[in-house]
C-alpha cells in the first residue's frame, strides 16, 4: 500500500474540482404538473460545501478524530453528508440497520460504544429513553436535510475549507453492522485502505466512469458514488420495507434521469423486471444492474435482456465483511450450467479457496484442508477488501478469520465449489446445510430443483431432527385451499425431486402462505 493520505473523504473534493457543475445528488420531493419527478439537485461542488458545513458543525459540537459516531439519519443527503463529514474529521461512523428489531439494535449500540450520535429527532429521543444502551453517548447532533446555508455565514472560511485529516490505510474508517439475516448482527471494522480498495475494484471490475448516474436501491451503496464520480438518484423506496417498493416509481426515475447503473437485491429487480415485461417497457439507458444479496433466479437472468437492451445484469458475490469477491454477468450465465448458483470468477486482487467444511476454529491456513475442483466445501477469501476483525467480538473474529502469515482469510459462511474453468459456485449458507444419514444436502442445489415449479418461486430446504440424522424437507411459500390441493402439489414436487439424485430423498413438503 502506498504512503500518503488514504482518507476516503478526499475523493469528494477531487471530484468537486474535476466536475464541479455535475449533479452529485438528486433527491425526490414530489411531482411536477407534468407528472415528472421533481428533484432537489446538488452539484459536486455544492455537495462538497455541504460536507464541509457538516464537518464544521460536528467539530463545533465536540466530535473529534477517532470518535465513534452513531449515524441515525435518512437516506440520501443526510446519510452521504454526515458520513463523509465524519470521514473528513477522522471520526468513525457506526452504521446499524434499524430494521433488525429494537432489542437487537440496542444491543448493537451498546456494544459499539459510540461517543457521539448524529440523528433525526426520533433517534435522539430513542437515545434518551434507552439510556443504558446509549450510556457512552456524550454528544448529540441534530440531523438536517441541509446545513450549508445556515452555517457558512457563521463560520470562518478556514474551518469550512479545512481538508480531510490525514488517515493511514490501516486507520479505522467505519463500523458497519451486518444485517443479522443469517446470524447475530456484528460490527465489521473497515479501514480507510479497505474502502480505497473497494472503490478501485468496483470501478475497474464494472468499467464505471465519472459522470455516470446511479440509482442505489440499497442506501449504504450510495456512499461509494462520490468517490466514483457518479450522480446519485435517491430512489422512492422505504429502506425498512424494500419489498413493498412500487416498481413504477423506480422505472420512472430510471427513464427520466437516464440512469446508467443500479444496485439492488434479486427480489427487487425481479419485481421491477416483471413490471417492465407486463407493460412492455425497456430501460435503454442502463449499462449495468448489479444484483446481489441472494442467488439471482434463473428466470431473471433469462428475461433481463428484454428490459436491458443496452446493458446487462451482473451478480457480485461477497458479504459485508468482504465485497466484492467474485462476479458473473448475464452473457456468461447463459453459457454455463451446473449444480448451485454460479457467482463467477474472483475479481482482480482477490483469492478464493474451497476448504473442508467444519464448524471448528481454524487458527491457521495450514490447519485447513483445501478441496479439489468440483468438490463442495466452505468458501474462504482474502484480498485488500477483506476485513480482518469484528468490533468487540473476539470470539466471532476467531470463528470467521484464518491467519496466513500477515494475510487474513475470511470464512464467508457459505458452501460452494470451484469448477474446472475457475468459476465459483454458491451452494448455500454453511449453517443451513442439512446433515442426513446418507450425506449432506445444500440449500441452493436442492431449492433450484423445486423453483422450476411455477408455484415454488420461494422455497427453503430445512432439516428435521438432530444433525447427522436429519430428515430433509422443503418449505414452499404457497396458498393452498385444502388438504386435497396440498397433497396434489406435494406429488408434483416429489416428481421433480425424483428426477435428481441429490433431491430424491426429499419426501416432506410444507406450504405456509407467507415467508418472513
Coordinates of C-alpha atoms in Angstrom, one line a residue, residues 236-490:
X236 CA -38.5 6.5 -3.8
X237 CA -38.3 3.5 -1.5
X238 CA -38.7 2.8 2.2
X239 CA -35.3 1.1 3.2
X240 CA -37.1 -0.5 6.1
X241 CA -39.6 -2.3 3.8
X242 CA -37.9 -2.5 0.4
X243 CA -40.0 -5.4 -0.8
X244 CA -43.0 -3.0 -0.8
X245 CA -41.5 -0.7 -3.4
X246 CA -43.7 0.5 -6.2
X247 CA -41.7 -0.6 -9.3
X248 CA -43.4 2.0 -11.5
X249 CA -41.7 4.8 -9.5
X250 CA -38.3 3.1 -9.9
X251 CA -38.8 2.7 -13.6
X252 CA -39.9 6.3 -14.0
X253 CA -36.8 7.5 -12.2
X254 CA -34.5 5.3 -14.4
X255 CA -36.1 6.5 -17.6
X256 CA -36.5 10.2 -16.6
X257 CA -32.9 10.6 -15.3
X258 CA -31.2 8.3 -17.8
X259 CA -29.8 6.1 -15.0
X260 CA -26.8 4.0 -16.1
X261 CA -26.2 1.9 -13.0
X262 CA -28.3 0.4 -10.2
X263 CA -27.6 -1.9 -7.3
X264 CA -30.4 -4.0 -5.7
X265 CA -31.5 -7.4 -4.5
X266 CA -32.8 -10.1 -6.8
X267 CA -36.2 -9.7 -5.1
X268 CA -36.4 -6.0 -6.0
X269 CA -35.1 -6.5 -9.5
X270 CA -37.4 -9.4 -10.2
X271 CA -40.3 -7.1 -9.2
X272 CA -39.0 -4.3 -11.5
X273 CA -38.3 -6.7 -14.3
X274 CA -41.8 -8.2 -14.0
X275 CA -43.3 -4.7 -14.2
X276 CA -41.3 -4.0 -17.3
X277 CA -42.4 -7.2 -19.0
X278 CA -46.0 -6.7 -18.1
X279 CA -46.0 -3.1 -19.5
X280 CA -43.6 -3.8 -22.4
X281 CA -41.1 -1.2 -21.0
X282 CA -37.4 -1.2 -21.7
X283 CA -34.6 0.7 -19.8
X284 CA -32.2 1.7 -22.6
X285 CA -30.0 4.0 -20.5
X286 CA -29.0 1.2 -18.1
X287 CA -25.5 -0.1 -18.8
X288 CA -25.4 -2.5 -15.8
X289 CA -27.6 -3.8 -13.0
X290 CA -25.7 -5.2 -10.0
X291 CA -27.9 -7.7 -8.3
X292 CA -26.7 -9.2 -5.0
X293 CA -27.8 -10.4 -1.6
X294 CA -29.2 -13.8 -2.7
X295 CA -28.9 -16.0 -5.8
X296 CA -30.4 -14.5 -8.9
X297 CA -33.3 -16.6 -10.1
X298 CA -32.8 -18.3 -13.5
X299 CA -35.9 -16.5 -14.8
X300 CA -34.5 -13.1 -14.1
X301 CA -31.2 -14.0 -15.8
X302 CA -33.2 -15.2 -18.8
X303 CA -35.6 -12.2 -19.3
X304 CA -33.2 -9.4 -18.2
X305 CA -32.2 -9.0 -21.8
X306 CA -35.7 -7.9 -22.7
X307 CA -35.7 -4.8 -20.4
X308 CA -31.9 -4.1 -20.7
X309 CA -31.4 -3.7 -24.4
X310 CA -28.1 -1.8 -24.0
X311 CA -26.8 -3.3 -20.8
X312 CA -26.8 -6.4 -18.8
X313 CA -27.3 -8.0 -15.4
X314 CA -24.3 -8.7 -13.1
X315 CA -24.3 -10.5 -9.8
X316 CA -21.4 -9.6 -7.5
X317 CA -20.7 -12.1 -4.8
X318 CA -19.5 -11.0 -1.3
X319 CA -20.6 -10.0 2.2
X320 CA -20.4 -7.0 4.5
X321 CA -17.0 -8.5 5.6
X322 CA -15.7 -8.8 2.0
X323 CA -17.0 -7.1 -1.1
X324 CA -16.6 -7.7 -4.0
X325 CA -15.2 -11.3 -4.0
X326 CA -16.5 -12.6 -7.4
X327 CA -18.8 -11.5 -10.2
X328 CA -20.8 -13.0 -13.1
X329 CA -22.7 -11.4 -15.9
X330 CA -25.8 -12.4 -17.9
X331 CA -23.8 -13.2 -21.0
X332 CA -21.7 -15.7 -19.0
X333 CA -24.5 -17.3 -17.1
X334 CA -26.4 -18.2 -20.2
X335 CA -23.5 -20.4 -21.4
X336 CA -22.9 -22.4 -18.3
X337 CA -24.9 -25.0 -16.3
X338 CA -24.1 -26.7 -13.0
X339 CA -25.2 -27.6 -9.5
X340 CA -25.9 -24.5 -7.5
X341 CA -25.6 -20.8 -8.5
X342 CA -22.6 -19.7 -10.5
X343 CA -21.2 -16.5 -9.0
X344 CA -18.4 -16.1 -11.5
X345 CA -14.7 -15.6 -11.2
X346 CA -12.9 -13.9 -8.4
X347 CA -12.3 -10.2 -9.2
X348 CA -8.8 -8.9 -9.6
X349 CA -6.7 -8.8 -6.4
X350 CA -9.0 -11.4 -4.6
X351 CA -8.1 -15.0 -3.9
X352 CA -10.7 -17.8 -3.3
X353 CA -10.2 -21.3 -1.9
X354 CA -12.5 -24.1 -1.0
X355 CA -11.8 -26.0 2.2
X356 CA -13.3 -28.9 4.0
X357 CA -16.4 -28.0 5.9
X358 CA -16.0 -27.7 9.7
X359 CA -17.7 -25.8 12.5
X360 CA -14.4 -25.7 14.4
X361 CA -12.0 -22.8 14.6
X362 CA -9.2 -22.7 12.0
X363 CA -6.4 -20.5 13.6
X364 CA -4.0 -21.0 10.6
X365 CA -4.4 -21.8 6.9
X366 CA -2.0 -24.8 7.4
X367 CA -4.8 -26.4 9.5
X368 CA -7.4 -26.1 6.7
X369 CA -7.7 -28.9 4.1
X370 CA -8.1 -27.4 0.6
X371 CA -10.5 -29.4 -1.6
X372 CA -10.1 -30.2 -5.3
X373 CA -12.0 -28.8 -8.2
X374 CA -15.7 -29.7 -8.2
X375 CA -15.8 -30.7 -4.5
X376 CA -18.3 -28.8 -2.4
X377 CA -16.8 -27.2 0.7
X378 CA -16.5 -23.9 2.6
X379 CA -15.6 -20.8 0.7
X380 CA -12.8 -18.6 2.0
X381 CA -11.4 -15.4 0.5
X382 CA -8.5 -13.0 1.0
X383 CA -7.5 -9.6 -0.6
X384 CA -7.5 -5.9 0.1
X385 CA -11.3 -5.6 0.6
X386 CA -11.4 -8.5 3.1
X387 CA -11.9 -7.1 6.6
X388 CA -9.9 -8.6 9.5
X389 CA -11.9 -8.1 12.7
X390 CA -15.4 -7.7 14.2
X391 CA -15.9 -4.9 16.6
X392 CA -15.6 -6.0 20.3
X393 CA -16.3 -9.7 19.4
X394 CA -13.0 -11.6 19.6
X395 CA -14.7 -15.0 19.6
X396 CA -16.7 -14.2 16.4
X397 CA -13.4 -12.9 14.9
X398 CA -11.7 -16.1 15.7
X399 CA -14.5 -18.2 14.2
X400 CA -14.6 -16.2 10.9
X401 CA -10.9 -15.5 10.3
X402 CA -7.9 -17.7 9.3
X403 CA -4.3 -16.4 9.7
X404 CA -1.9 -17.0 6.8
X405 CA 1.3 -15.2 7.8
X406 CA 0.5 -11.5 7.6
X407 CA -2.6 -12.2 5.4
X408 CA -6.1 -12.9 6.8
X409 CA -8.6 -15.1 5.1
X410 CA -12.4 -14.6 5.7
X411 CA -14.6 -17.6 6.1
X412 CA -17.6 -16.5 4.0
X413 CA -20.0 -18.7 5.9
X414 CA -21.1 -20.2 2.5
X415 CA -20.6 -23.5 0.9
X416 CA -19.6 -23.9 -2.8
X417 CA -17.1 -25.2 -5.2
X418 CA -14.7 -24.1 -8.0
X419 CA -15.2 -25.6 -11.4
X420 CA -12.6 -26.6 -13.9
X421 CA -12.6 -23.1 -15.5
X422 CA -12.1 -21.4 -12.2
X423 CA -15.6 -20.2 -11.7
X424 CA -17.1 -20.1 -8.2
X425 CA -20.4 -21.8 -7.5
X426 CA -22.6 -20.9 -4.4
X427 CA -24.4 -23.9 -2.8
X428 CA -25.9 -22.2 0.3
X429 CA -25.1 -21.0 3.8
X430 CA -23.0 -23.4 5.8
X431 CA -25.3 -23.0 8.8
X432 CA -28.3 -24.1 6.7
X433 CA -26.9 -27.3 5.3
X434 CA -28.9 -30.4 6.1
X435 CA -26.9 -33.4 7.5
X436 CA -28.7 -36.6 6.8
X437 CA -27.7 -40.2 7.5
X438 CA -26.8 -40.6 3.8
X439 CA -24.8 -37.3 3.4
X440 CA -25.0 -33.5 3.3
X441 CA -27.6 -31.6 1.4
X442 CA -27.0 -27.9 0.5
X443 CA -29.8 -25.4 0.1
X444 CA -29.2 -23.9 -3.4
X445 CA -28.7 -27.1 -5.4
X446 CA -31.9 -28.5 -3.8
X447 CA -34.0 -25.4 -3.9
X448 CA -33.3 -24.7 -7.6
X449 CA -34.8 -28.1 -8.5
X450 CA -38.1 -27.0 -6.9
X451 CA -38.0 -23.4 -8.2
X452 CA -38.6 -24.9 -11.6
X453 CA -42.3 -25.4 -10.5
X454 CA -44.2 -22.2 -11.3
X455 CA -45.8 -22.2 -7.8
X456 CA -42.5 -22.6 -5.9
X457 CA -40.6 -19.4 -6.7
X458 CA -39.8 -19.0 -2.9
X459 CA -38.8 -22.2 -1.1
X460 CA -36.4 -23.3 1.6
X461 CA -34.7 -26.6 2.4
X462 CA -34.8 -27.4 6.1
X463 CA -33.7 -30.3 8.3
X464 CA -35.8 -32.0 10.9
X465 CA -34.3 -33.9 13.9
X466 CA -30.7 -33.8 15.2
X467 CA -27.7 -33.1 12.9
X468 CA -26.4 -36.2 11.2
X469 CA -29.8 -37.8 11.3
X470 CA -31.9 -35.0 9.8
X471 CA -34.8 -35.6 7.6
X472 CA -34.8 -33.1 4.7
X473 CA -38.0 -31.2 3.9
X474 CA -38.9 -28.3 1.6
X475 CA -41.0 -25.3 2.7
X476 CA -42.8 -23.6 -0.1
X477 CA -44.5 -20.2 0.1
X478 CA -47.9 -21.0 -1.3
X479 CA -51.6 -20.6 -0.7
X480 CA -53.4 -24.0 -0.8
X481 CA -57.1 -24.3 -0.3
X482 CA -57.3 -27.6 1.4
X483 CA -55.5 -30.9 2.1
X484 CA -56.5 -32.3 -1.3
X485 CA -54.8 -29.5 -3.1
X486 CA -51.8 -29.7 -0.8
X487 CA -51.3 -33.5 -1.5
X488 CA -51.6 -32.9 -5.2
X489 CA -49.0 -30.1 -5.1
X490 CA -46.7 -32.3 -3.0

